[in-house]
Amino acid sequence: FLCGGWVQTPTRDGGSWAAPTQDGGSWAAPTRDRAPGSFGGTEFNLFIQQKCGFRKAPRRVEPRRSDTGTSGEAYKRSSLIPPVEETVFSPSPYSIRTLVKPLFFTVGFTGCAFGSAAIWQYESLKSRVQSYFDGLKADWLDSIRPQKEGDFRKEINKWWNNLSDGQRTVTGIIAANVIVCCLWRVPSLQRTMVRYFTSNPASKVLCSPMLLSTFSHFSLFHMAANMYVLWSFSSSIVNILGQEQFMAVYLSAGVISNFVSYMCKVATGRYGPSLGASGAIMTVLAAVCTKIPEGRLAIILLPMFTFTAGNALKAIIAMDTAGLILGWRFFDHAAHLGGALFGIGYIITYGHELIWKNREPLVKIWQEVRTNGP
């Protein structure tokens, strides 16, 4: 070795330069590695041996193992998720433990969602009579009050009153999705968005993203397609379940579909971030198609071709099953299947009737709390 001479030590991630010294030490220049979770940026790790002596040179940073299980195979990322690298862990015999907290969260959240919906329905029934008389009074006042032409607020009220109950219900859901999609465009918030608005069993935060990712879309096209389907099926699903129960089913479906996705990722060892409302919307679509199998549906871009709702549901389930078996990564097919099976099971087992018939004990507890206080 020549003192002061530089030799190149090749590595799989681009190479590093090392200068040997006479006493066996070495100087290591910055090694270029992409930081986990970075957004296209580059972080340089500088390792400098400050004096000669019998000290070990810094250990070379090995490339991160990809979620496909082989270190040399690139992660095939869907264009619908943000272009970021999430922490990925290698499969291990104990990875099933990561599902314990998500399981308890799924059960607990689903119970709270349906319990809250039962109380909400009880309060709604109490206020309907009062709302009816308030509506009559408002109509009478409008009839004697001078009408304003071109009143923007009046036009908004007219548009709102012309919406169906289902469309009014999903308006808030759509607004929440639009807001979250806009937050993805704020560079300073992207690390927070990845942490809390994408679901991944390899992430440090496991539970809250199971719900928050249901309202999260990185791609504008992805969000527009999901919200269009939700808007199209909103009237039918609310007519079947009612406004209160629909909200409980929709929120629970988002968490349940993400839990199924967690199980699939842990079982296959293929970790990666997922986001979007597709799992919850699949529950809505499956419930409507199961309840009204003879209904006619059409594709957005091909309205001239129609088919029955039952056949459409079978085709979607077959496609997602094939995607899950063949390892397609463009969609989270496990979440789709989880949402669809939840919707079918909820309708077949008459869950919408069974839960409402057994809500009386909870309503009595709520009445006592309101009357006597906690």
mmCIF file of C-alpha atoms in Angstrom:
data_model
loop_
_atom_site.group_PDB
_atom_site.id
_atom_site.type_symbol
_atom_site.label_atom_id
_atom_site.label_comp_id
_atom_site.label_asym_id
_atom_site.label_seq_id
_atom_site.Cartn_x
_atom_site.Cartn_y
_atom_site.Cartn_z
ATOM 1 C CA PHE A 1 0.000 0.000 0.000
ATOM 2 C CA LEU A 2 1.149 3.543 -0.658
ATOM 3 C CA CYS A 3 0.664 6.052 2.137
ATOM 4 C CA GLY A 4 -1.599 8.816 0.988
ATOM 5 C CA GLY A 5 -2.733 6.982 -2.138
ATOM 6 C CA TRP A 6 -6.443 6.555 -2.856
ATOM 7 C CA VAL A 7 -8.007 3.309 -3.980
ATOM 8 C CA GLN A 8 -11.631 2.697 -4.904
ATOM 9 C CA THR A 9 -13.576 0.090 -2.991
ATOM 10 C CA PRO A 10 -16.631 -0.845 -5.081
ATOM 11 C CA THR A 11 -19.949 -1.381 -3.368
ATOM 12 C CA ARG A 12 -23.383 -2.299 -4.682
ATOM 13 C CA ASP A 13 -24.758 1.166 -3.908
ATOM 14 C CA GLY A 14 -22.374 3.222 -6.011
ATOM 15 C CA GLY A 15 -18.932 2.686 -4.440
ATOM 16 C CA SER A 16 -16.856 4.460 -1.813
ATOM 17 C CA TRP A 17 -13.303 5.790 -1.699
ATOM 18 C CA ALA A 18 -10.905 4.637 1.017
ATOM 19 C CA ALA A 19 -7.316 5.692 1.688
ATOM 20 C CA PRO A 20 -5.210 3.075 3.518
ATOM 21 C CA THR A 21 -2.668 4.232 6.099
ATOM 22 C CA GLN A 22 0.554 2.662 7.220
ATOM 23 C CA ASP A 23 -0.815 1.399 10.508
ATOM 24 C CA GLY A 24 -3.827 -0.377 9.070
ATOM 25 C CA GLY A 25 -6.359 2.402 9.584
ATOM 26 C CA SER A 26 -8.265 3.986 6.759
ATOM 27 C CA TRP A 27 -9.980 7.233 5.880
ATOM 28 C CA ALA A 28 -13.489 6.802 4.605
ATOM 29 C CA ALA A 29 -15.064 9.489 2.483
ATOM 30 C CA PRO A 30 -18.808 10.049 2.397
ATOM 31 C CA THR A 31 -20.768 7.019 1.331
ATOM 32 C CA ARG A 32 -23.889 7.817 -0.679
ATOM 33 C CA ASP A 33 -26.956 6.046 0.702
ATOM 34 C CA ARG A 34 -30.547 7.019 0.366
ATOM 35 C CA ALA A 35 -32.100 7.724 3.740
ATOM 36 C CA PRO A 36 -35.109 5.616 4.635
ATOM 37 C CA GLY A 37 -38.284 7.610 4.233
ATOM 38 C CA SER A 38 -36.522 10.397 2.259
ATOM 39 C CA PHE A 39 -38.311 12.154 -0.577
ATOM 40 C CA GLY A 40 -35.873 12.006 -3.418
ATOM 41 C CA GLY A 41 -33.118 13.593 -1.343
ATOM 42 C CA THR A 42 -29.663 12.212 -0.545
ATOM 43 C CA GLU A 43 -28.107 11.951 2.846
ATOM 44 C CA PHE A 44 -24.330 11.644 3.247
ATOM 45 C CA ASN A 45 -22.925 9.700 6.188
ATOM 46 C CA LEU A 46 -19.414 10.907 6.982
ATOM 47 C CA PHE A 47 -17.100 8.504 8.772
ATOM 48 C CA ILE A 48 -13.648 9.960 9.565
ATOM 49 C CA GLN A 49 -10.928 8.271 11.584
ATOM 50 C CA GLN A 50 -9.376 11.186 13.406
ATOM 51 C CA LYS A 51 -5.953 9.743 14.240
ATOM 52 C CA CYS A 52 -3.753 6.843 13.334
ATOM 53 C CA GLY A 53 -3.743 3.803 15.557
ATOM 54 C CA PHE A 54 -5.089 0.321 15.859
ATOM 55 C CA ARG A 55 -8.732 1.261 15.367
ATOM 56 C CA LYS A 56 -11.267 -0.419 13.174
ATOM 57 C CA ALA A 57 -12.430 1.314 10.063
ATOM 58 C CA PRO A 58 -16.149 2.116 9.999
ATOM 59 C CA ARG A 59 -18.352 -0.804 9.075
ATOM 60 C CA ARG A 60 -19.654 -0.595 5.559
ATOM 61 C CA VAL A 61 -23.358 0.188 5.282
ATOM 62 C CA GLU A 62 -25.107 -2.679 3.562
ATOM 63 C CA PRO A 63 -28.012 -2.028 1.185
ATOM 64 C CA ARG A 64 -31.462 -2.319 2.727
ATOM 65 C CA ARG A 65 -33.300 -5.534 2.144
ATOM 66 C CA SER A 66 -36.249 -4.949 -0.147
ATOM 67 C CA ASP A 67 -39.752 -6.032 0.690
ATOM 68 C CA THR A 68 -39.714 -8.699 -1.982
ATOM 69 C CA GLY A 69 -37.400 -10.834 0.107
ATOM 70 C CA THR A 70 -34.270 -10.513 -2.094
ATOM 71 C CA SER A 71 -31.736 -7.763 -1.621
ATOM 72 C CA GLY A 72 -31.079 -7.333 -5.325
ATOM 73 C CA GLU A 73 -34.657 -7.080 -6.501
ATOM 74 C CA ALA A 74 -36.114 -3.598 -6.743
ATOM 75 C CA TYR A 75 -39.380 -2.787 -5.036
ATOM 76 C CA LYS A 76 -42.079 -2.426 -7.655
ATOM 77 C CA ARG A 77 -44.058 0.522 -6.379
ATOM 78 C CA SER A 78 -47.519 1.453 -7.545
ATOM 79 C CA SER A 79 -47.957 4.900 -9.056
ATOM 80 C CA LEU A 80 -50.875 5.462 -6.670
ATOM 81 C CA ILE A 81 -48.664 5.676 -3.566
ATOM 82 C CA PRO A 82 -46.129 8.413 -2.779
ATOM 83 C CA PRO A 83 -42.580 7.905 -4.128
ATOM 84 C CA VAL A 84 -40.991 7.326 -0.745
ATOM 85 C CA GLU A 85 -39.060 4.512 0.851
ATOM 86 C CA GLU A 86 -40.671 3.153 3.976
ATOM 87 C CA THR A 87 -38.737 1.095 6.528
ATOM 88 C CA VAL A 88 -38.870 -2.549 5.507
ATOM 89 C CA PHE A 89 -38.154 -5.473 7.799
ATOM 90 C CA SER A 90 -37.171 -8.978 6.786
ATOM 91 C CA PRO A 91 -39.701 -11.722 7.471
ATOM 92 C CA SER A 92 -39.123 -13.504 10.777
ATOM 93 C CA PRO A 93 -40.859 -16.326 12.685
ATOM 94 C CA TYR A 94 -42.142 -13.770 15.200
ATOM 95 C CA SER A 95 -43.611 -11.247 12.740
ATOM 96 C CA ILE A 96 -47.108 -12.528 13.586
ATOM 97 C CA ARG A 97 -46.775 -10.580 16.831
ATOM 98 C CA THR A 98 -47.081 -7.356 14.901
ATOM 99 C CA LEU A 99 -50.748 -8.199 14.272
ATOM 100 C CA VAL A 100 -51.747 -8.289 17.950
ATOM 101 C CA LYS A 101 -52.201 -4.541 18.413
ATOM 102 C CA PRO A 102 -53.935 -4.067 15.020
ATOM 103 C CA LEU A 103 -56.318 -6.921 15.890
ATOM 104 C CA PHE A 104 -57.364 -5.323 19.183
ATOM 105 C CA PHE A 105 -57.659 -1.952 17.474
ATOM 106 C CA THR A 106 -59.875 -3.426 14.744
ATOM 107 C CA VAL A 107 -62.220 -5.126 17.210
ATOM 108 C CA GLY A 108 -62.355 -2.141 19.554
ATOM 109 C CA PHE A 109 -62.867 0.448 16.838
ATOM 110 C CA THR A 110 -65.579 -1.576 15.106
ATOM 111 C CA GLY A 111 -67.470 -1.976 18.377
ATOM 112 C CA CYS A 112 -67.205 1.738 19.145
ATOM 113 C CA ALA A 113 -68.310 2.640 15.611
ATOM 114 C CA PHE A 114 -71.508 0.600 15.765
ATOM 115 C CA GLY A 115 -72.195 1.651 19.360
ATOM 116 C CA SER A 116 -71.869 5.306 18.401
ATOM 117 C CA ALA A 117 -74.112 4.735 15.389
ATOM 118 C CA ALA A 118 -76.821 3.237 17.630
ATOM 119 C CA ILE A 119 -76.722 6.261 19.939
ATOM 120 C CA TRP A 120 -76.696 8.590 16.934
ATOM 121 C CA GLN A 121 -79.810 6.932 15.527
ATOM 122 C CA TYR A 122 -81.556 7.190 18.885
ATOM 123 C CA GLU A 123 -80.834 10.921 19.078
ATOM 124 C CA SER A 124 -81.901 11.378 15.454
ATOM 125 C CA LEU A 125 -85.264 9.771 16.099
ATOM 126 C CA LYS A 126 -85.855 12.088 19.041
ATOM 127 C CA SER A 127 -85.082 15.190 17.017
ATOM 128 C CA ARG A 128 -87.055 14.304 13.884
ATOM 129 C CA VAL A 129 -90.390 15.489 15.276
ATOM 130 C CA GLN A 130 -88.875 18.785 16.350
ATOM 131 C CA SER A 131 -87.129 19.130 12.994
ATOM 132 C CA TYR A 132 -90.426 18.526 11.235
ATOM 133 C CA PHE A 133 -92.147 21.408 13.012
ATOM 134 C CA ASP A 134 -89.072 23.600 12.577
ATOM 135 C CA GLY A 135 -89.229 22.892 8.850
ATOM 136 C CA LEU A 136 -92.881 23.887 8.681
ATOM 137 C CA LYS A 137 -92.076 27.115 10.484
ATOM 138 C CA ALA A 138 -89.172 27.857 8.151
ATOM 139 C CA ASP A 139 -91.354 27.266 5.074
ATOM 140 C CA TRP A 140 -93.997 29.628 6.437
ATOM 141 C CA LEU A 141 -91.427 32.343 7.131
ATOM 142 C CA ASP A 142 -89.991 31.967 3.632
ATOM 143 C CA SER A 143 -93.447 32.409 2.150
ATOM 144 C CA ILE A 144 -93.976 35.803 3.831
ATOM 145 C CA ARG A 145 -90.362 37.014 3.663
ATOM 146 C CA PRO A 146 -89.310 38.995 0.571
ATOM 147 C CA GLN A 147 -87.358 36.772 -1.790
ATOM 148 C CA LYS A 148 -83.827 37.758 -2.754
ATOM 149 C CA GLU A 149 -82.784 37.211 -6.332
ATOM 150 C CA GLY A 150 -79.322 35.811 -6.953
ATOM 151 C CA ASP A 151 -78.670 35.013 -3.307
ATOM 152 C CA PHE A 152 -75.632 32.691 -3.264
ATOM 153 C CA ARG A 153 -76.569 31.171 0.069
ATOM 154 C CA LYS A 154 -80.043 30.411 -1.202
ATOM 155 C CA GLU A 155 -78.613 28.651 -4.237
ATOM 156 C CA ILE A 156 -76.376 26.528 -2.003
ATOM 157 C CA ASN A 157 -79.335 25.583 0.191
ATOM 158 C CA LYS A 158 -81.368 24.697 -2.882
ATOM 159 C CA TRP A 159 -78.569 22.469 -4.198
ATOM 160 C CA TRP A 160 -78.169 20.811 -0.805
ATOM 161 C CA ASN A 161 -81.890 20.154 -0.430
ATOM 162 C CA ASN A 162 -81.987 18.501 -3.851
ATOM 163 C CA LEU A 163 -79.393 15.925 -2.823
ATOM 164 C CA SER A 164 -80.443 12.505 -1.612
ATOM 165 C CA ASP A 165 -79.747 11.396 1.951
ATOM 166 C CA GLY A 166 -76.895 9.238 0.736
ATOM 167 C CA GLN A 167 -75.281 12.043 -1.239
ATOM 168 C CA ARG A 168 -75.478 14.370 1.752
ATOM 169 C CA THR A 169 -73.869 11.711 3.922
ATOM 170 C CA VAL A 170 -70.861 11.084 1.661
ATOM 171 C CA THR A 171 -70.276 14.809 1.025
ATOM 172 C CA GLY A 172 -68.342 15.067 4.282
ATOM 173 C CA ILE A 173 -66.311 11.960 3.422
ATOM 174 C CA ILE A 174 -65.414 13.382 0.018
ATOM 175 C CA ALA A 175 -64.426 16.724 1.563
ATOM 176 C CA ALA A 176 -62.121 14.952 4.040
ATOM 177 C CA ASN A 177 -60.447 13.034 1.203
ATOM 178 C CA VAL A 178 -59.889 16.233 -0.781
ATOM 179 C CA ILE A 179 -58.298 17.960 2.217
ATOM 180 C CA VAL A 180 -55.931 15.050 2.898
ATOM 181 C CA CYS A 181 -54.997 14.866 -0.794
ATOM 182 C CA CYS A 182 -54.074 18.562 -0.673
ATOM 183 C CA LEU A 183 -51.933 17.977 2.418
ATOM 184 C CA TRP A 184 -49.856 15.490 0.426
ATOM 185 C CA ARG A 185 -48.753 18.440 -1.736
ATOM 186 C CA VAL A 186 -47.147 20.241 1.237
ATOM 187 C CA PRO A 187 -43.453 19.226 1.288
ATOM 188 C CA SER A 188 -42.995 19.936 4.991
ATOM 189 C CA LEU A 189 -45.846 17.541 5.879
ATOM 190 C CA GLN A 190 -44.841 14.572 3.761
ATOM 191 C CA ARG A 191 -42.964 12.706 6.496
ATOM 192 C CA THR A 192 -45.982 13.065 8.782
ATOM 193 C CA MET A 193 -48.305 11.956 5.990
ATOM 194 C CA VAL A 194 -46.223 8.848 5.334
ATOM 195 C CA ARG A 195 -46.139 8.020 9.027
ATOM 196 C CA TYR A 196 -49.844 8.418 9.804
ATOM 197 C CA PHE A 197 -51.705 8.317 6.466
ATOM 198 C CA THR A 198 -50.194 5.179 4.920
ATOM 199 C CA SER A 199 -50.763 1.741 6.440
ATOM 200 C CA ASN A 200 -47.794 -0.603 6.662
ATOM 201 C CA PRO A 201 -47.160 -3.417 9.176
ATOM 202 C CA ALA A 202 -43.437 -2.572 8.985
ATOM 203 C CA SER A 203 -44.063 0.957 10.254
ATOM 204 C CA LYS A 204 -43.587 2.072 13.843
ATOM 205 C CA VAL A 205 -47.174 3.396 13.935
ATOM 206 C CA LEU A 206 -49.600 0.533 13.278
ATOM 207 C CA CYS A 207 -53.095 1.369 14.498
ATOM 208 C CA SER A 208 -54.084 4.951 13.647
ATOM 209 C CA PRO A 209 -52.999 4.645 9.967
ATOM 210 C CA MET A 210 -55.510 1.817 9.567
ATOM 211 C CA LEU A 211 -58.233 4.462 9.810
ATOM 212 C CA LEU A 212 -56.470 7.578 8.522
ATOM 213 C CA SER A 213 -55.220 5.909 5.349
ATOM 214 C CA THR A 214 -58.866 5.314 4.383
ATOM 215 C CA PHE A 215 -59.128 9.074 3.737
ATOM 216 C CA SER A 216 -55.711 9.360 2.099
ATOM 217 C CA HIS A 217 -54.940 9.527 -1.637
ATOM 218 C CA PHE A 218 -51.647 10.586 -3.190
ATOM 219 C CA SER A 219 -52.860 10.373 -6.797
ATOM 220 C CA LEU A 220 -55.598 12.767 -7.919
ATOM 221 C CA PHE A 221 -56.899 10.183 -10.386
ATOM 222 C CA HIS A 222 -57.079 7.562 -7.634
ATOM 223 C CA MET A 223 -59.074 9.900 -5.415
ATOM 224 C CA ALA A 224 -61.401 11.010 -8.223
ATOM 225 C CA ALA A 225 -62.189 7.421 -9.240
ATOM 226 C CA ASN A 226 -62.878 6.288 -5.666
ATOM 227 C CA MET A 227 -65.030 9.286 -4.808
ATOM 228 C CA TYR A 228 -67.034 8.907 -8.030
ATOM 229 C CA VAL A 229 -67.853 5.288 -7.165
ATOM 230 C CA LEU A 230 -68.748 6.252 -3.589
ATOM 231 C CA TRP A 231 -71.019 9.053 -4.830
ATOM 232 C CA SER A 232 -72.697 6.707 -7.344
ATOM 233 C CA PHE A 233 -73.516 4.047 -4.722
ATOM 234 C CA SER A 234 -74.260 6.434 -1.844
ATOM 235 C CA SER A 235 -78.031 6.620 -2.340
ATOM 236 C CA SER A 236 -78.432 2.844 -2.595
ATOM 237 C CA ILE A 237 -76.313 1.964 0.436
ATOM 238 C CA VAL A 238 -77.919 4.598 2.669
ATOM 239 C CA ASN A 239 -81.378 3.412 1.635
ATOM 240 C CA ILE A 240 -80.369 -0.123 2.662
ATOM 241 C CA LEU A 241 -78.539 0.629 5.919
ATOM 242 C CA GLY A 242 -79.595 4.101 6.961
ATOM 243 C CA GLN A 243 -77.309 7.072 7.453
ATOM 244 C CA GLU A 244 -76.028 6.112 10.897
ATOM 245 C CA GLN A 245 -75.327 2.472 10.159
ATOM 246 C CA PHE A 246 -73.706 3.343 6.835
ATOM 247 C CA MET A 247 -71.120 5.506 8.592
ATOM 248 C CA ALA A 248 -70.373 2.708 11.056
ATOM 249 C CA VAL A 249 -69.982 0.186 8.230
ATOM 250 C CA TYR A 250 -67.834 2.503 6.107
ATOM 251 C CA LEU A 251 -65.392 3.396 8.891
ATOM 252 C CA SER A 252 -65.228 -0.188 10.134
ATOM 253 C CA ALA A 253 -64.664 -1.447 6.606
ATOM 254 C CA GLY A 254 -61.638 0.820 6.222
ATOM 255 C CA VAL A 255 -60.042 -0.610 9.368
ATOM 256 C CA ILE A 256 -61.005 -4.225 8.615
ATOM 257 C CA SER A 257 -59.710 -4.107 5.038
ATOM 258 C CA ASN A 258 -56.406 -2.673 6.264
ATOM 259 C CA PHE A 259 -56.129 -5.432 8.860
ATOM 260 C CA VAL A 260 -56.594 -8.044 6.120
ATOM 261 C CA SER A 261 -53.868 -6.264 4.168
ATOM 262 C CA TYR A 262 -51.611 -6.432 7.249
ATOM 263 C CA MET A 263 -52.181 -10.177 7.543
ATOM 264 C CA CYS A 264 -51.358 -10.752 3.891
ATOM 265 C CA LYS A 265 -48.172 -8.667 4.048
ATOM 266 C CA VAL A 266 -46.973 -10.415 7.189
ATOM 267 C CA ALA A 267 -47.755 -13.853 5.718
ATOM 268 C CA THR A 268 -45.944 -13.177 2.442
ATOM 269 C CA GLY A 269 -43.165 -11.005 3.845
ATOM 270 C CA ARG A 270 -43.929 -8.294 1.280
ATOM 271 C CA TYR A 271 -44.119 -5.061 3.218
ATOM 272 C CA GLY A 272 -44.967 -1.713 1.736
ATOM 273 C CA PRO A 273 -47.194 1.338 2.296
ATOM 274 C CA SER A 274 -50.856 1.319 1.259
ATOM 275 C CA LEU A 275 -53.395 4.115 1.193
ATOM 276 C CA GLY A 276 -56.794 4.918 -0.260
ATOM 277 C CA ALA A 277 -60.498 4.359 0.328
ATOM 278 C CA SER A 278 -60.742 1.370 -2.020
ATOM 279 C CA GLY A 279 -61.175 -1.185 0.772
ATOM 280 C CA ALA A 280 -64.111 0.687 2.347
ATOM 281 C CA ILE A 281 -65.652 1.425 -1.049
ATOM 282 C CA MET A 282 -65.405 -2.264 -1.954
ATOM 283 C CA THR A 283 -67.546 -2.973 1.115
ATOM 284 C CA VAL A 284 -70.163 -0.498 -0.104
ATOM 285 C CA LEU A 285 -70.100 -1.900 -3.636
ATOM 286 C CA ALA A 286 -70.261 -5.515 -2.446
ATOM 287 C CA ALA A 287 -73.144 -4.800 -0.076
ATOM 288 C CA VAL A 288 -75.218 -3.095 -2.778
ATOM 289 C CA CYS A 289 -74.440 -5.753 -5.407
ATOM 290 C CA THR A 290 -75.335 -8.529 -2.953
ATOM 291 C CA LYS A 291 -78.578 -6.853 -1.928
ATOM 292 C CA ILE A 292 -79.568 -5.875 -5.494
ATOM 293 C CA PRO A 293 -77.837 -8.451 -7.755
ATOM 294 C CA GLU A 294 -80.062 -7.686 -10.759
ATOM 295 C CA GLY A 295 -79.216 -3.989 -10.806
ATOM 296 C CA ARG A 296 -77.589 -2.692 -13.974
ATOM 297 C CA LEU A 297 -74.115 -1.157 -13.889
ATOM 298 C CA ALA A 298 -71.824 0.353 -16.490
ATOM 299 C CA ILE A 299 -68.162 1.350 -16.780
ATOM 300 C CA ILE A 300 -67.454 5.092 -16.573
ATOM 301 C CA LEU A 301 -65.649 5.339 -19.915
ATOM 302 C CA LEU A 302 -67.834 2.737 -21.646
ATOM 303 C CA PRO A 303 -71.432 3.550 -20.670
ATOM 304 C CA MET A 304 -72.824 1.659 -23.656
ATOM 305 C CA PHE A 305 -71.852 -1.691 -22.075
ATOM 306 C CA THR A 306 -74.029 -2.682 -19.138
ATOM 307 C CA PHE A 307 -73.991 -5.741 -16.878
ATOM 308 C CA THR A 308 -75.684 -6.933 -13.731
ATOM 309 C CA ALA A 309 -74.385 -5.982 -10.299
ATOM 310 C CA GLY A 310 -73.978 -9.640 -9.361
ATOM 311 C CA ASN A 311 -71.728 -10.360 -12.362
ATOM 312 C CA ALA A 312 -69.715 -7.195 -11.699
ATOM 313 C CA LEU A 313 -69.059 -8.281 -8.119
ATOM 314 C CA LYS A 314 -67.934 -11.739 -9.242
ATOM 315 C CA ALA A 315 -65.555 -10.219 -11.790
ATOM 316 C CA ILE A 316 -64.030 -7.845 -9.250
ATOM 317 C CA ILE A 317 -63.504 -10.599 -6.686
ATOM 318 C CA ALA A 318 -61.953 -12.853 -9.345
ATOM 319 C CA MET A 319 -59.561 -10.105 -10.454
ATOM 320 C CA ASP A 320 -58.455 -9.284 -6.908
ATOM 321 C CA THR A 321 -58.023 -12.972 -6.088
ATOM 322 C CA ALA A 322 -55.814 -13.419 -9.150
ATOM 323 C CA GLY A 323 -53.841 -10.307 -8.234
ATOM 324 C CA LEU A 324 -53.296 -11.589 -4.716
ATOM 325 C CA ILE A 325 -52.143 -15.027 -5.891
ATOM 326 C CA LEU A 326 -49.915 -13.723 -8.677
ATOM 327 C CA GLY A 327 -48.405 -10.977 -6.543
ATOM 328 C CA TRP A 328 -49.600 -7.954 -8.514
ATOM 329 C CA ARG A 329 -48.530 -4.771 -6.740
ATOM 330 C CA PHE A 330 -50.475 -2.035 -8.526
ATOM 331 C CA PHE A 331 -53.414 -2.304 -6.080
ATOM 332 C CA ASP A 332 -53.659 -3.652 -2.558
ATOM 333 C CA HIS A 333 -55.722 -6.665 -3.597
ATOM 334 C CA ALA A 334 -55.830 -8.090 -0.076
ATOM 335 C CA ALA A 335 -57.534 -4.931 1.200
ATOM 336 C CA HIS A 336 -60.006 -5.067 -1.692
ATOM 337 C CA LEU A 337 -60.909 -8.670 -0.918
ATOM 338 C CA GLY A 338 -61.200 -7.954 2.791
ATOM 339 C CA GLY A 339 -63.594 -5.085 2.146
ATOM 340 C CA ALA A 340 -65.669 -7.082 -0.348
ATOM 341 C CA LEU A 341 -66.005 -10.096 1.948
ATOM 342 C CA PHE A 342 -67.007 -7.837 4.843
ATOM 343 C CA GLY A 343 -69.739 -6.221 2.745
ATOM 344 C CA ILE A 344 -71.069 -9.562 1.469
ATOM 345 C CA GLY A 345 -71.041 -11.119 4.924
ATOM 346 C CA TYR A 346 -72.758 -8.130 6.484
ATOM 347 C CA ILE A 347 -75.671 -8.384 4.054
ATOM 348 C CA ILE A 348 -75.928 -12.194 3.949
ATOM 349 C CA THR A 349 -75.961 -12.540 7.741
ATOM 350 C CA TYR A 350 -78.457 -9.678 8.045
ATOM 351 C CA GLY A 351 -75.959 -7.782 10.151
ATOM 352 C CA HIS A 352 -77.802 -4.533 9.502
ATOM 353 C CA GLU A 353 -80.862 -6.007 11.225
ATOM 354 C CA LEU A 354 -79.129 -8.113 13.870
ATOM 355 C CA ILE A 355 -77.066 -5.279 15.328
ATOM 356 C CA TRP A 356 -79.980 -2.849 15.403
ATOM 357 C CA LYS A 357 -82.203 -5.373 17.185
ATOM 358 C CA ASN A 358 -79.666 -5.761 19.990
ATOM 359 C CA ARG A 359 -78.871 -2.102 20.526
ATOM 360 C CA GLU A 360 -81.444 -1.531 23.303
ATOM 361 C CA PRO A 361 -79.079 -2.200 26.272
ATOM 362 C CA LEU A 362 -76.625 0.364 24.975
ATOM 363 C CA VAL A 363 -79.378 2.914 24.373
ATOM 364 C CA LYS A 364 -80.658 2.434 27.948
ATOM 365 C CA ILE A 365 -77.183 3.039 29.331
ATOM 366 C CA TRP A 366 -76.952 6.189 27.216
ATOM 367 C CA GLN A 367 -80.317 7.405 28.514
ATOM 368 C CA GLU A 368 -79.208 6.905 32.127
ATOM 369 C CA VAL A 369 -75.941 8.736 31.490
ATOM 370 C CA ARG A 370 -77.759 11.690 29.951
ATOM 371 C CA THR A 371 -80.326 11.770 32.747
ATOM 372 C CA ASN A 372 -78.146 11.192 35.799
ATOM 373 C CA GLY A 373 -74.739 12.164 34.486
ATOM 374 C CA PRO A 374 -71.630 9.984 34.366
#
